């Protein structure tokens, strides 16, 4: 058994090493592609000119900031804060071409993180406890972290947020889930996770929007039916009144 556990631990460690190496290679490859394309756009005639560009940009960042893959991180930051490139010893035209290509390759894409939860309460507070719990989850929403909570079908709710940083999105949704859980359980209600926080694809997001729109239509139809029943009831009462008068 101990031998098996050691083997599992070693395998897990090797897999982590492989993952780190793949990430390192991927980042280095991206930086290389950006700089080579810049060299092509600037009509570099030989590899010495390209090497000089490396020295003044990627290698400069890697030397100044020893952390692995730092040039990739600095390029990525420059996509949002162009002034990051100001410390590089390159002319304005080279900087302009470099920045344009960095933005084209490294501008972050917004991701949507979603989780589905079940929130219900059969105790005295009932639906009021559910509403209070959901409000507790929404209190964590800010301008930078626009959390949303929507009803799919009682008692299932979807918590979502759209951010550029996937990890922050997952953390925000988890924090909202925890706030809802603490609130509803304090009122002797029940909280269950139906779908753990995950990044949803465009197709999955579209499907969710269709479900929410369908639910809204169903609610409108239900309200319309109730109004019709009320009108019919009022008409019946008026007819009975007329008959009694006769």
PDB file of C-alpha atoms in Angstrom, residues 35 38-40 42-57 59 90 94:
ATOM      1  CA  UNK A  35       8.992  39.367 -31.940  1.00  0.00           C
ATOM      2  CA  UNK A  38       7.627  42.507 -35.514  1.00  0.00           C
ATOM      3  CA  UNK A  39      10.942  41.811 -37.251  1.00  0.00           C
ATOM      4  CA  UNK A  40       9.115  40.939 -40.473  1.00  0.00           C
ATOM      5  CA  UNK A  42      10.136  46.213 -39.717  1.00  0.00           C
ATOM      6  CA  UNK A  43      11.905  44.522 -42.674  1.00  0.00           C
ATOM      7  CA  UNK A  44      14.810  43.133 -40.645  1.00  0.00           C
ATOM      8  CA  UNK A  45      17.452  41.861 -43.068  1.00  0.00           C
ATOM      9  CA  UNK A  46      19.249  39.329 -40.874  1.00  0.00           C
ATOM     10  CA  UNK A  47      19.072  37.401 -37.585  1.00  0.00           C
ATOM     11  CA  UNK A  48      21.428  39.887 -35.882  1.00  0.00           C
ATOM     12  CA  UNK A  49      18.773  42.595 -36.082  1.00  0.00           C
ATOM     13  CA  UNK A  50      16.198  40.203 -34.634  1.00  0.00           C
ATOM     14  CA  UNK A  51      18.610  39.183 -31.893  1.00  0.00           C
ATOM     15  CA  UNK A  52      19.100  42.857 -31.030  1.00  0.00           C
ATOM     16  CA  UNK A  53      15.323  43.226 -30.724  1.00  0.00           C
ATOM     17  CA  UNK A  54      15.254  40.251 -28.340  1.00  0.00           C
ATOM     18  CA  UNK A  55      18.010  41.799 -26.213  1.00  0.00           C
ATOM     19  CA  UNK A  56      16.160  45.099 -25.933  1.00  0.00           C
ATOM     20  CA  UNK A  57      12.743  43.574 -25.187  1.00  0.00           C
ATOM     21  CA  UNK A  59      15.604  39.288 -22.739  1.00  0.00           C
ATOM     22  CA  UNK A  90      13.653  50.950 -28.431  1.00  0.00           C
ATOM     23  CA  UNK A  94       9.428  49.831 -33.015  1.00  0.00           C
TER      24      UNK A  94
END
